[in-house]
Amino acid sequence: MRVLFLHNNFPAQFGTLARYLSEHGHDVTFATCWEGTPPDWVRLVRFSPHRQVGAKQHPYLVSTEGAVLLGQAFARAAWQLRAEGYAPDCIVAHAGSGVGLYARDVWPEARCVGYFEWYYRSRGADVGFLRDEVSPDNQHRVRTRNAPVLLDLAASDVGIVPTAYQAAQFPPVARPRLIVQHDGVDTEYIAPREQRLALPGLDLTHVDEIVTYVARSQEPYRGFPQAMMAFAEVQKRRPGAHVVVVGEDRVAYGKSLPDGDTYRQKMLRELDLDLDRIHFTGLLRRDHYRDVLLASSVHVYLTIPFVLSWSMIEALSAGCVLIASDTDPVREVVRDGDNGLLVDFFDTGRLADRICDVLERPDAVAEVRGNARRTAVERYAASRLVPQRAKLLELAAAGLLGDAGP
């Protein structure tokens, strides 16, 4: 089977699956804007938009024009691939970004599988959850962002969505085309063991109480301000506790602060924090990130109703005592008091209480740790889910799933 993956980044959500297919005798090509050096198990095809979104574009259409430019860039590379004789059996595209908008025009005979993460609602879910004002103008803009998503859905024989909560955001007419299947996490690589934390430039091997927080970006969508407020209180009540924050000082989802300010800078100005006991690591290598999870005394994961992070499942796999926001995407996985602890997203005092309780009585949550690990292994192990995803692609390539047509 010849499989073509489309994503503006590499390897993104497709890395484990693409490598599995390559190692099992399939021909794997990955088209991307990424400029790094590829591994030897994949053929990389690069493309990039010929220009940026126009400065005078209607504000509702900024993301749509960006998607069209990305799709056009890939299509130009794709026609050249076709001229060279390349013809995929199955195309797997990151839906909504634009990369696969025109792939079906180039190869109408190929089967198309869309990877769908989010359908934008003009009300509910993430919109307005942070208690910010939602204007009619913003609602219209959010609704319009679905244009590339719906175009990709129409061109896909079948769509994959990682969680039931994410699938539920799509309109009823779309849901029969979607299969809920998580990508899976490497539960063999991230498995519980005794671990003292030592990173380049950060030695916490002498520390017994380590509170961890992981998010790609430090932003309100992932509860960064609320976590920092709770950490300030924890530091006052637990003088031996250290906090390790993994992620970049930027915004990936939601609104940025004006004038180049960041939420980290804002929290550091506003809160009374012991800077010797809070450590910002930035993004980490995979092995160092794993070490943080394994050394964690208690792990905090907060999210508004939005895409669920892989890091939360990986924290479960590590056997962390997870304290997470009591929001819909989390409740799909975590049961309070069983495989984790839940708190109201906005109740920073309760979050601090629960962190301190775990630090005070670590033996009392041993069963929670075990159940967390069991949840990850039984429901989210990549060793089981990746072969299932590969089989799904084989069925799609054989014309046995869906029928979008050219």
Short mmCIF file of N, CA and C in Angstrom, two decimals, residues 61-143:
data_model
loop_
_atom_site.label_atom_id
_atom_site.label_comp_id
_atom_site.label_asym_id
_atom_site.label_seq_id
_atom_site.Cartn_x
_atom_site.Cartn_y
_atom_site.Cartn_z
N LEU A 61 -12.07 35.68 6.97
CA LEU A 61 -11.49 34.76 5.98
C LEU A 61 -9.98 34.60 6.09
N VAL A 62 -9.38 35.14 7.15
CA VAL A 62 -7.93 35.05 7.29
C VAL A 62 -7.49 33.59 7.34
N SER A 63 -8.11 32.79 8.21
CA SER A 63 -7.70 31.39 8.32
C SER A 63 -8.08 30.61 7.06
N THR A 64 -9.17 30.99 6.42
CA THR A 64 -9.58 30.29 5.19
C THR A 64 -8.59 30.57 4.06
N GLU A 65 -8.18 31.82 3.92
CA GLU A 65 -7.19 32.10 2.88
C GLU A 65 -5.87 31.40 3.18
N GLY A 66 -5.49 31.35 4.46
CA GLY A 66 -4.28 30.63 4.83
C GLY A 66 -4.36 29.17 4.44
N ALA A 67 -5.54 28.57 4.64
CA ALA A 67 -5.73 27.17 4.26
C ALA A 67 -5.65 26.99 2.74
N VAL A 68 -6.25 27.91 2.00
CA VAL A 68 -6.22 27.83 0.54
C VAL A 68 -4.78 27.95 0.02
N LEU A 69 -4.02 28.86 0.59
CA LEU A 69 -2.63 29.03 0.17
C LEU A 69 -1.81 27.77 0.45
N LEU A 70 -2.06 27.15 1.61
CA LEU A 70 -1.34 25.93 1.94
C LEU A 70 -1.76 24.79 1.01
N GLY A 71 -3.07 24.70 0.76
CA GLY A 71 -3.54 23.66 -0.16
C GLY A 71 -3.03 23.85 -1.57
N GLN A 72 -2.98 25.09 -2.00
CA GLN A 72 -2.46 25.38 -3.34
C GLN A 72 -0.99 25.00 -3.44
N ALA A 73 -0.23 25.30 -2.39
CA ALA A 73 1.20 24.98 -2.40
C ALA A 73 1.42 23.47 -2.52
N PHE A 74 0.64 22.70 -1.73
CA PHE A 74 0.81 21.26 -1.86
C PHE A 74 0.35 20.78 -3.23
N ALA A 75 -0.76 21.32 -3.74
CA ALA A 75 -1.28 20.86 -5.03
C ALA A 75 -0.24 21.04 -6.14
N ARG A 76 0.49 22.14 -6.10
CA ARG A 76 1.52 22.36 -7.12
C ARG A 76 2.61 21.30 -7.02
N ALA A 77 3.00 20.95 -5.79
CA ALA A 77 3.98 19.88 -5.63
C ALA A 77 3.39 18.53 -6.03
N ALA A 78 2.09 18.36 -5.75
CA ALA A 78 1.43 17.08 -6.02
C ALA A 78 1.33 16.80 -7.52
N TRP A 79 1.01 17.83 -8.30
CA TRP A 79 0.92 17.61 -9.76
C TRP A 79 2.28 17.17 -10.31
N GLN A 80 3.35 17.70 -9.73
CA GLN A 80 4.69 17.27 -10.16
C GLN A 80 4.93 15.82 -9.78
N LEU A 81 4.49 15.44 -8.57
CA LEU A 81 4.62 14.05 -8.15
C LEU A 81 3.86 13.12 -9.10
N ARG A 82 2.68 13.54 -9.46
CA ARG A 82 1.88 12.71 -10.37
C ARG A 82 2.57 12.57 -11.72
N ALA A 83 3.13 13.69 -12.19
CA ALA A 83 3.84 13.65 -13.48
C ALA A 83 5.03 12.69 -13.43
N GLU A 84 5.61 12.51 -12.24
CA GLU A 84 6.73 11.59 -12.08
C GLU A 84 6.28 10.14 -11.93
N GLY A 85 4.96 9.93 -11.91
CA GLY A 85 4.43 8.58 -11.83
C GLY A 85 3.97 8.14 -10.45
N TYR A 86 4.03 9.07 -9.46
CA TYR A 86 3.61 8.68 -8.11
C TYR A 86 2.09 8.70 -8.01
N ALA A 87 1.53 7.64 -7.42
CA ALA A 87 0.08 7.55 -7.24
C ALA A 87 -0.21 6.84 -5.93
N PRO A 88 -0.65 7.55 -4.89
CA PRO A 88 -0.92 6.91 -3.60
C PRO A 88 -2.22 6.10 -3.64
N ASP A 89 -2.26 5.05 -2.85
CA ASP A 89 -3.51 4.32 -2.65
C ASP A 89 -4.38 5.01 -1.61
N CYS A 90 -3.72 5.62 -0.61
CA CYS A 90 -4.45 6.25 0.49
C CYS A 90 -3.75 7.56 0.85
N ILE A 91 -4.54 8.61 1.00
CA ILE A 91 -4.03 9.92 1.41
C ILE A 91 -4.57 10.22 2.80
N VAL A 92 -3.68 10.53 3.73
CA VAL A 92 -4.08 10.87 5.10
C VAL A 92 -3.69 12.33 5.34
N ALA A 93 -4.69 13.19 5.52
CA ALA A 93 -4.43 14.63 5.59
C ALA A 93 -4.93 15.21 6.90
N HIS A 94 -4.14 16.13 7.45
CA HIS A 94 -4.56 16.88 8.63
C HIS A 94 -5.64 17.87 8.20
N ALA A 95 -6.87 17.57 8.59
CA ALA A 95 -8.02 18.31 8.06
C ALA A 95 -8.14 19.69 8.70
N GLY A 96 -8.62 20.62 7.90
CA GLY A 96 -8.87 21.98 8.38
C GLY A 96 -7.70 22.92 8.20
N SER A 97 -6.49 22.38 8.12
CA SER A 97 -5.31 23.24 7.95
C SER A 97 -5.17 23.70 6.50
N GLY A 98 -5.75 22.95 5.57
CA GLY A 98 -5.67 23.30 4.16
C GLY A 98 -4.77 22.41 3.34
N VAL A 99 -3.91 21.62 3.99
CA VAL A 99 -2.90 20.87 3.22
C VAL A 99 -3.54 19.91 2.22
N GLY A 100 -4.69 19.34 2.56
CA GLY A 100 -5.27 18.36 1.67
C GLY A 100 -6.46 18.83 0.85
N LEU A 101 -6.67 20.14 0.80
CA LEU A 101 -7.87 20.67 0.14
C LEU A 101 -8.02 20.18 -1.31
N TYR A 102 -6.92 20.08 -2.03
CA TYR A 102 -7.00 19.79 -3.46
C TYR A 102 -6.35 18.46 -3.83
N ALA A 103 -6.02 17.65 -2.81
CA ALA A 103 -5.35 16.38 -3.08
C ALA A 103 -6.23 15.47 -3.93
N ARG A 104 -7.52 15.52 -3.72
CA ARG A 104 -8.42 14.64 -4.46
C ARG A 104 -8.50 15.05 -5.93
N ASP A 105 -8.26 16.30 -6.23
CA ASP A 105 -8.24 16.73 -7.63
C ASP A 105 -7.04 16.14 -8.36
N VAL A 106 -5.94 16.00 -7.63
CA VAL A 106 -4.71 15.45 -8.24
C VAL A 106 -4.83 13.94 -8.41
N TRP A 107 -5.35 13.25 -7.39
CA TRP A 107 -5.48 11.80 -7.43
C TRP A 107 -6.92 11.39 -7.12
N PRO A 108 -7.86 11.57 -8.03
CA PRO A 108 -9.26 11.22 -7.75
C PRO A 108 -9.46 9.74 -7.49
N GLU A 109 -8.53 8.93 -7.92
CA GLU A 109 -8.68 7.49 -7.72
C GLU A 109 -8.21 7.04 -6.33
N ALA A 110 -7.51 7.91 -5.59
CA ALA A 110 -7.02 7.55 -4.25
C ALA A 110 -8.15 7.64 -3.23
N ARG A 111 -8.03 6.91 -2.15
CA ARG A 111 -8.96 7.02 -1.03
C ARG A 111 -8.39 8.02 -0.04
N CYS A 112 -9.26 8.83 0.51
CA CYS A 112 -8.82 9.94 1.37
C CYS A 112 -9.34 9.76 2.80
N VAL A 113 -8.43 9.85 3.75
CA VAL A 113 -8.75 9.77 5.17
C VAL A 113 -8.38 11.10 5.81
N GLY A 114 -9.36 11.78 6.38
CA GLY A 114 -9.10 13.05 7.04
C GLY A 114 -8.88 12.85 8.53
N TYR A 115 -7.91 13.56 9.06
CA TYR A 115 -7.67 13.55 10.51
C TYR A 115 -8.24 14.85 11.07
N PHE A 116 -9.36 14.74 11.77
CA PHE A 116 -10.11 15.91 12.23
C PHE A 116 -9.91 16.10 13.74
N GLU A 117 -9.48 17.30 14.11
CA GLU A 117 -9.26 17.58 15.53
C GLU A 117 -10.38 18.43 16.14
N TRP A 118 -10.91 19.38 15.37
CA TRP A 118 -11.83 20.32 16.01
C TRP A 118 -12.79 20.93 15.00
N TYR A 119 -14.04 21.06 15.42
CA TYR A 119 -15.05 21.81 14.69
C TYR A 119 -15.40 23.02 15.54
N TYR A 120 -15.29 24.18 14.94
CA TYR A 120 -15.44 25.44 15.69
C TYR A 120 -16.91 25.78 15.90
N ARG A 121 -17.30 25.93 17.14
CA ARG A 121 -18.66 26.33 17.48
C ARG A 121 -18.68 27.82 17.79
N SER A 122 -19.69 28.50 17.30
CA SER A 122 -19.78 29.94 17.58
C SER A 122 -20.30 30.21 18.98
N ARG A 123 -20.86 29.17 19.62
CA ARG A 123 -21.28 29.26 21.02
C ARG A 123 -20.98 27.92 21.69
N GLY A 124 -20.63 27.98 22.97
CA GLY A 124 -20.34 26.76 23.70
C GLY A 124 -18.93 26.27 23.45
N ALA A 125 -18.60 25.12 24.06
CA ALA A 125 -17.25 24.57 24.01
C ALA A 125 -16.25 25.63 24.47
N ASP A 126 -15.25 25.94 23.65
CA ASP A 126 -14.22 26.89 24.09
C ASP A 126 -14.68 28.34 24.04
N VAL A 127 -15.67 28.64 23.21
CA VAL A 127 -16.07 30.04 23.02
C VAL A 127 -16.82 30.55 24.27
N GLY A 128 -16.24 31.54 24.91
CA GLY A 128 -16.86 32.14 26.09
C GLY A 128 -16.57 31.43 27.39
N PHE A 129 -15.90 30.29 27.36
CA PHE A 129 -15.66 29.54 28.60
C PHE A 129 -14.81 30.34 29.57
N LEU A 130 -13.86 31.11 29.05
CA LEU A 130 -12.96 31.88 29.91
C LEU A 130 -13.59 33.18 30.41
N ARG A 131 -14.91 33.29 30.21
CA ARG A 131 -15.69 34.42 30.73
C ARG A 131 -15.29 35.75 30.09
N ASP A 132 -14.74 35.66 28.90
CA ASP A 132 -14.45 36.86 28.14
C ASP A 132 -15.66 37.18 27.27
N GLU A 133 -15.78 38.41 26.89
CA GLU A 133 -16.93 38.82 26.08
C GLU A 133 -16.81 38.25 24.68
N VAL A 134 -17.91 37.67 24.21
CA VAL A 134 -17.95 37.11 22.86
C VAL A 134 -18.91 37.95 22.04
N SER A 135 -18.36 38.74 21.14
CA SER A 135 -19.17 39.64 20.33
C SER A 135 -19.81 38.87 19.18
N PRO A 136 -20.91 39.37 18.63
CA PRO A 136 -21.47 38.75 17.43
C PRO A 136 -20.45 38.64 16.30
N ASP A 137 -19.62 39.66 16.17
CA ASP A 137 -18.60 39.64 15.12
C ASP A 137 -17.65 38.45 15.30
N ASN A 138 -17.26 38.20 16.56
CA ASN A 138 -16.36 37.08 16.81
C ASN A 138 -17.06 35.75 16.57
N GLN A 139 -18.35 35.66 16.91
CA GLN A 139 -19.09 34.43 16.63
C GLN A 139 -19.12 34.12 15.14
N HIS A 140 -19.33 35.15 14.33
CA HIS A 140 -19.36 34.95 12.88
C HIS A 140 -18.00 34.49 12.37
N ARG A 141 -16.95 35.10 12.91
CA ARG A 141 -15.59 34.73 12.48
C ARG A 141 -15.31 33.26 12.82
N VAL A 142 -15.70 32.86 14.05
CA VAL A 142 -15.45 31.48 14.48
C VAL A 142 -16.21 30.50 13.59
N ARG A 143 -17.47 30.79 13.31
CA ARG A 143 -18.25 29.89 12.46
C ARG A 143 -17.61 29.74 11.08
#
